[in-house]
mmCIF file with all atom_site columns, C-alpha atoms in Angstrom:
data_model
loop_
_atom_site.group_PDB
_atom_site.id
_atom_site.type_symbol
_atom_site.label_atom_id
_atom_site.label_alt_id
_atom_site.label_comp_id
_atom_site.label_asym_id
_atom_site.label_entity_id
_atom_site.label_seq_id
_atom_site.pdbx_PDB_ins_code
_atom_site.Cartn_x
_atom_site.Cartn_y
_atom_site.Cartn_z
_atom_site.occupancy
_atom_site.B_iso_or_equiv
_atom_site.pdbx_formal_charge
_atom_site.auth_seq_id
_atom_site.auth_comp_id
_atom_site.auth_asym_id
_atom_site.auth_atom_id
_atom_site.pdbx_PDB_model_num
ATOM 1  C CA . UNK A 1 1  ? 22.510 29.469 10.568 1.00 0.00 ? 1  UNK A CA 1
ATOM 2  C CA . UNK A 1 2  ? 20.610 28.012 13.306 1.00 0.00 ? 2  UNK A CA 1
ATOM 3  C CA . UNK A 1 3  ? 17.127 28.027 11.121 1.00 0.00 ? 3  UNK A CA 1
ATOM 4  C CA . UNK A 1 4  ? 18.851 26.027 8.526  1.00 0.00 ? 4  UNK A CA 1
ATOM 5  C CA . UNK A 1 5  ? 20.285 23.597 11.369 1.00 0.00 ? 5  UNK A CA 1
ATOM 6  C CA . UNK A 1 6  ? 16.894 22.806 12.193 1.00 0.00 ? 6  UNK A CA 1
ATOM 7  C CA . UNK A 1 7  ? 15.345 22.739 8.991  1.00 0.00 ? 7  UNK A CA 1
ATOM 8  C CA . UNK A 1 8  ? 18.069 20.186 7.832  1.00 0.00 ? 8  UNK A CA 1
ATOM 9  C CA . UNK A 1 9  ? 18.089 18.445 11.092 1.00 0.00 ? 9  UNK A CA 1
ATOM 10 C CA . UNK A 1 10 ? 14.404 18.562 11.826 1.00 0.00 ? 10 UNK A CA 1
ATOM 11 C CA . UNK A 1 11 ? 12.762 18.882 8.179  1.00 0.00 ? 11 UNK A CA 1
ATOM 12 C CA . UNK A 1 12 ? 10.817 21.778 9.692  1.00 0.00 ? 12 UNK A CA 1
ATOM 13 C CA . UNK A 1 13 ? 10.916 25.736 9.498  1.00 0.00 ? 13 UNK A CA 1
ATOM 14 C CA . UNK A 1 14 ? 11.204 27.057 12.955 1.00 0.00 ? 14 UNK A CA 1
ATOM 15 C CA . UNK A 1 15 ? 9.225  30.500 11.618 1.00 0.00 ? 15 UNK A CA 1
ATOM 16 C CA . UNK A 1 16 ? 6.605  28.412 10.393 1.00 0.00 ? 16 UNK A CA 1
ATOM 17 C CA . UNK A 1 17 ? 5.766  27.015 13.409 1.00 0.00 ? 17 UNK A CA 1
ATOM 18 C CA . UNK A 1 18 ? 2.798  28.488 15.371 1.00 0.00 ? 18 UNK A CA 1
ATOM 19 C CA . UNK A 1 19 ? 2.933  27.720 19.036 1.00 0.00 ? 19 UNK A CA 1
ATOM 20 C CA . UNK A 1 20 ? 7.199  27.016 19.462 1.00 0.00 ? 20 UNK A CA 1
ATOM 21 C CA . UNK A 1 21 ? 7.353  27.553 23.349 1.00 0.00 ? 21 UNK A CA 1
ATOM 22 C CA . UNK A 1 22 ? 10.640 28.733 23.801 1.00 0.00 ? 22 UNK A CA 1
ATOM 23 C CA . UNK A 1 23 ? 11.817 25.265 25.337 1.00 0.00 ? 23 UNK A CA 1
ATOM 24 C CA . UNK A 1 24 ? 10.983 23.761 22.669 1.00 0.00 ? 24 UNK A CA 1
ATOM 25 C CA . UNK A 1 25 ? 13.162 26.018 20.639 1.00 0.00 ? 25 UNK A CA 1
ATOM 26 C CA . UNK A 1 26 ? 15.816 25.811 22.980 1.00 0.00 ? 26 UNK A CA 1
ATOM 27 C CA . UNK A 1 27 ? 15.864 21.744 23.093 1.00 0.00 ? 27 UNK A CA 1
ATOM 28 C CA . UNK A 1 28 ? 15.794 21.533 19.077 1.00 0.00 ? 28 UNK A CA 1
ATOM 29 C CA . UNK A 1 29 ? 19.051 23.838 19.024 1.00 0.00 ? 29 UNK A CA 1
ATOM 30 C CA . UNK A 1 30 ? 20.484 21.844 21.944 1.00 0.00 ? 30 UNK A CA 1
ATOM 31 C CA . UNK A 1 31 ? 20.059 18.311 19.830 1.00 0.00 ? 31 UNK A CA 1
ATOM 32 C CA . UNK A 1 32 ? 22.113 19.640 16.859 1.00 0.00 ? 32 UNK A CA 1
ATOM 33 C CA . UNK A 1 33 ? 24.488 17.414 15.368 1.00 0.00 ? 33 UNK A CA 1
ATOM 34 C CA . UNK A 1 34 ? 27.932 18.487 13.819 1.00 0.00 ? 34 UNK A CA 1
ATOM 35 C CA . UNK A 1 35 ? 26.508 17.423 10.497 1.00 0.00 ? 35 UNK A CA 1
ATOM 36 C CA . UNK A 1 36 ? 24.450 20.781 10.553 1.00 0.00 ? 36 UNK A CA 1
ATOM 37 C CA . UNK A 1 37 ? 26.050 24.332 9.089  1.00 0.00 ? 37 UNK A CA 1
ATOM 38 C CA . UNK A 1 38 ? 25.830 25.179 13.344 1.00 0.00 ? 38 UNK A CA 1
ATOM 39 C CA . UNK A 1 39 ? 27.318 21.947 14.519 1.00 0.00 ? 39 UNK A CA 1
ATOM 40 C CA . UNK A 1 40 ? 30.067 22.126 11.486 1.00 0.00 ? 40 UNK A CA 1
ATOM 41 C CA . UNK A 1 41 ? 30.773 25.910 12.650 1.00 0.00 ? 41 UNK A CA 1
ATOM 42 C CA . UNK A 1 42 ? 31.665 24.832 16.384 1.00 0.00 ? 42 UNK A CA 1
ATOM 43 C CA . UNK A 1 43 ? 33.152 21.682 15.308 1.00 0.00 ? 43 UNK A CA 1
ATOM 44 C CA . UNK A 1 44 ? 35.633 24.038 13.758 1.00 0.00 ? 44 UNK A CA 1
ATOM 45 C CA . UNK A 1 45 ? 35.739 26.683 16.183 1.00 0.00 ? 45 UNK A CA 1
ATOM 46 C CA . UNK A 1 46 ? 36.831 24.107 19.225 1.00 0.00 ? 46 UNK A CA 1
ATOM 47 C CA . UNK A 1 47 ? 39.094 22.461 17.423 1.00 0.00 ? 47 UNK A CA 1
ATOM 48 C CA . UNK A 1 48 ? 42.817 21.426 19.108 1.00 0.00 ? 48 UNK A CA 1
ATOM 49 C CA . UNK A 1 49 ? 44.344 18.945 17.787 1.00 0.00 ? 49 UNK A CA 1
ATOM 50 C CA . UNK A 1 50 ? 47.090 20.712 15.974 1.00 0.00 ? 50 UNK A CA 1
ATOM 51 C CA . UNK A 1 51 ? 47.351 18.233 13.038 1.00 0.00 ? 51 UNK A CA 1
ATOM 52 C CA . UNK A 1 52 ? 43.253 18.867 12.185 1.00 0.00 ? 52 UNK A CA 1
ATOM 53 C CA . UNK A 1 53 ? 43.921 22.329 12.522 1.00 0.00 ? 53 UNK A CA 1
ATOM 54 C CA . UNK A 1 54 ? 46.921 22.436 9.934  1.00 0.00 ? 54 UNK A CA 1
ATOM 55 C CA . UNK A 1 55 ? 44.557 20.477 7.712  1.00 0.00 ? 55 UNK A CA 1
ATOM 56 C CA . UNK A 1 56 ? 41.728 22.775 7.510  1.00 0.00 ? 56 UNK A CA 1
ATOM 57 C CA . UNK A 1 57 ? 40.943 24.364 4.643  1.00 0.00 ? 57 UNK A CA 1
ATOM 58 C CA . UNK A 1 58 ? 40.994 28.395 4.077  1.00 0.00 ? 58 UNK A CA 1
ATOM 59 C CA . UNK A 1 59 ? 37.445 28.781 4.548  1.00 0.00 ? 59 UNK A CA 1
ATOM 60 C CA . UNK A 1 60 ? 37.784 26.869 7.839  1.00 0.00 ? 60 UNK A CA 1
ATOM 61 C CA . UNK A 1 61 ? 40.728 28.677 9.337  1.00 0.00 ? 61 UNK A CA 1
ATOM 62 C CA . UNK A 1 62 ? 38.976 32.123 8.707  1.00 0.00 ? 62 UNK A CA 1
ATOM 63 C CA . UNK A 1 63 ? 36.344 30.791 10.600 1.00 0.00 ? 63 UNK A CA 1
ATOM 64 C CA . UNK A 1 64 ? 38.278 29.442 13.450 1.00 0.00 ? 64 UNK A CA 1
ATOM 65 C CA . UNK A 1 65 ? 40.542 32.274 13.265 1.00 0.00 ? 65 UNK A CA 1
ATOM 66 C CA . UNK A 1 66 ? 37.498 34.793 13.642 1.00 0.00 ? 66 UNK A CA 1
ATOM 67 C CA . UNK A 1 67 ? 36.605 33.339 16.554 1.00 0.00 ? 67 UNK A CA 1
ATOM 68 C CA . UNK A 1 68 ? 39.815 32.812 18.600 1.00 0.00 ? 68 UNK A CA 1
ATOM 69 C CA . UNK A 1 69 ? 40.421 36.954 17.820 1.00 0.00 ? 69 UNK A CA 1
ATOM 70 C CA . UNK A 1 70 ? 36.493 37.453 19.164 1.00 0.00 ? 70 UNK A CA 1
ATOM 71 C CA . UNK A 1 71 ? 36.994 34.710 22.122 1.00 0.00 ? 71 UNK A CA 1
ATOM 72 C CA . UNK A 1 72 ? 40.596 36.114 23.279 1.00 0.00 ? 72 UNK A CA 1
ATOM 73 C CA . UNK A 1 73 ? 39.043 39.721 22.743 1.00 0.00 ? 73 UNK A CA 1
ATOM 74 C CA . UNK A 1 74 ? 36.141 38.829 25.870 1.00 0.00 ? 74 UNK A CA 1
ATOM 75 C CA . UNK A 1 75 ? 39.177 38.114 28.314 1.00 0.00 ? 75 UNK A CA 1
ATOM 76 C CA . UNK A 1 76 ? 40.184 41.419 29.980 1.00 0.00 ? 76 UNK A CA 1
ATOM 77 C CA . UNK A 1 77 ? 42.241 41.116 33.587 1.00 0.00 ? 77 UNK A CA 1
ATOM 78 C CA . UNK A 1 78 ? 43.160 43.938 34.907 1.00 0.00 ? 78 UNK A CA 1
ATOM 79 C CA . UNK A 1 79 ? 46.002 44.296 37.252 1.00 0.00 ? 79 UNK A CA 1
ATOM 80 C CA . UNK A 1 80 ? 44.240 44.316 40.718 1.00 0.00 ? 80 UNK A CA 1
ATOM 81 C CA . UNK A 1 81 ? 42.039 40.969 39.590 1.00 0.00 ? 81 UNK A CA 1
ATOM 82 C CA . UNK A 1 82 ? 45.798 39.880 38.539 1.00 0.00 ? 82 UNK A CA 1
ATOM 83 C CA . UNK A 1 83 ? 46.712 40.743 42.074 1.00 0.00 ? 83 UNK A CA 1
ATOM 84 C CA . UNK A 1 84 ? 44.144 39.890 43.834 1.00 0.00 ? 84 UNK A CA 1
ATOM 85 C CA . UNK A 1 85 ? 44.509 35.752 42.324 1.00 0.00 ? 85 UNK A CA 1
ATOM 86 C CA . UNK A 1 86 ? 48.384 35.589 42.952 1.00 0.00 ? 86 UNK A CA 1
ATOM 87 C CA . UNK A 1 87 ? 47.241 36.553 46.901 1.00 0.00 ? 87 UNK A CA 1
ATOM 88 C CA . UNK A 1 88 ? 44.688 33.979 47.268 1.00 0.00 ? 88 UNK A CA 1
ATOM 89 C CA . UNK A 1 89 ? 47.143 31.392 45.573 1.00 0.00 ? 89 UNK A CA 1
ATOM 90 C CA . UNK A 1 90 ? 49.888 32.806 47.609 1.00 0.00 ? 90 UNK A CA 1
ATOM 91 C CA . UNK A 1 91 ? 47.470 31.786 50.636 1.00 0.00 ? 91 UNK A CA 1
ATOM 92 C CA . UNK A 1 92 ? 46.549 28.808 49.317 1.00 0.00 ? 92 UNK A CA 1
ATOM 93 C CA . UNK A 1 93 ? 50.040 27.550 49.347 1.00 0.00 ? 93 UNK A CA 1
ATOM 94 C CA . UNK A 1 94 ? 50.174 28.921 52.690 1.00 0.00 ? 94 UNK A CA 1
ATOM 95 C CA . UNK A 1 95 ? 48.018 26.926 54.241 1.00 0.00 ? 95 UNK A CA 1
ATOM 96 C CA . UNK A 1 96 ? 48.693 23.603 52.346 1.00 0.00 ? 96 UNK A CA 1
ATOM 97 C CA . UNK A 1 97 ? 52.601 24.032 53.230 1.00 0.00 ? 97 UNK A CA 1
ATOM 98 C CA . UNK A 1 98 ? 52.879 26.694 55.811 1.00 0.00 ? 98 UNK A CA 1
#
């Protein structure tokens, strides 16, 4: 997907190219607009507004949907780190209104 970003963005093949530095990579994937299959894809997946979202067509709520299951799957607190935040807001507090 991000090859045919470029190559619709750009009008170039990114494994055609000979001497593409990494930076150079990295700056032609940073410039992609939302017009590109990439840019389209994470248009949909940070979508909030709730009526854009209930507009979105099947295709584009299995993609968003895919990735809210993936995102929500990365975030893992166990109960000491749960702990361990309610004491530093608990001092915090504390010190702002002890």
């Amino acid at each position: 997907m991000i090859e045919q970003s470029i190559a619709k963005q750009y009008h170039i093949l990114p494994s055609e190219q000979q001497e593409l530095s990494y930076s150079d990579w990295s700056k032609l994937v940073s410039g992609l607009m939302n017009d590109t299959p990439l840019g389209k894809v994470i248009e949909i997946r940070s979508e909030d507004d709730a009526e854009i979202i209930k507009n979105m067509n099947s295709e584009q709520l299995a993609i968003r949907n895919e990735w809210q299951a993936f995102y929500n799957s990365q975030i893992t607190y166990s109960e000491s780190d749960m702990l361990e935040q309610a004491e530093m807001l608990e001092k915090i507090m504390a010190s702002l209104f002890g």
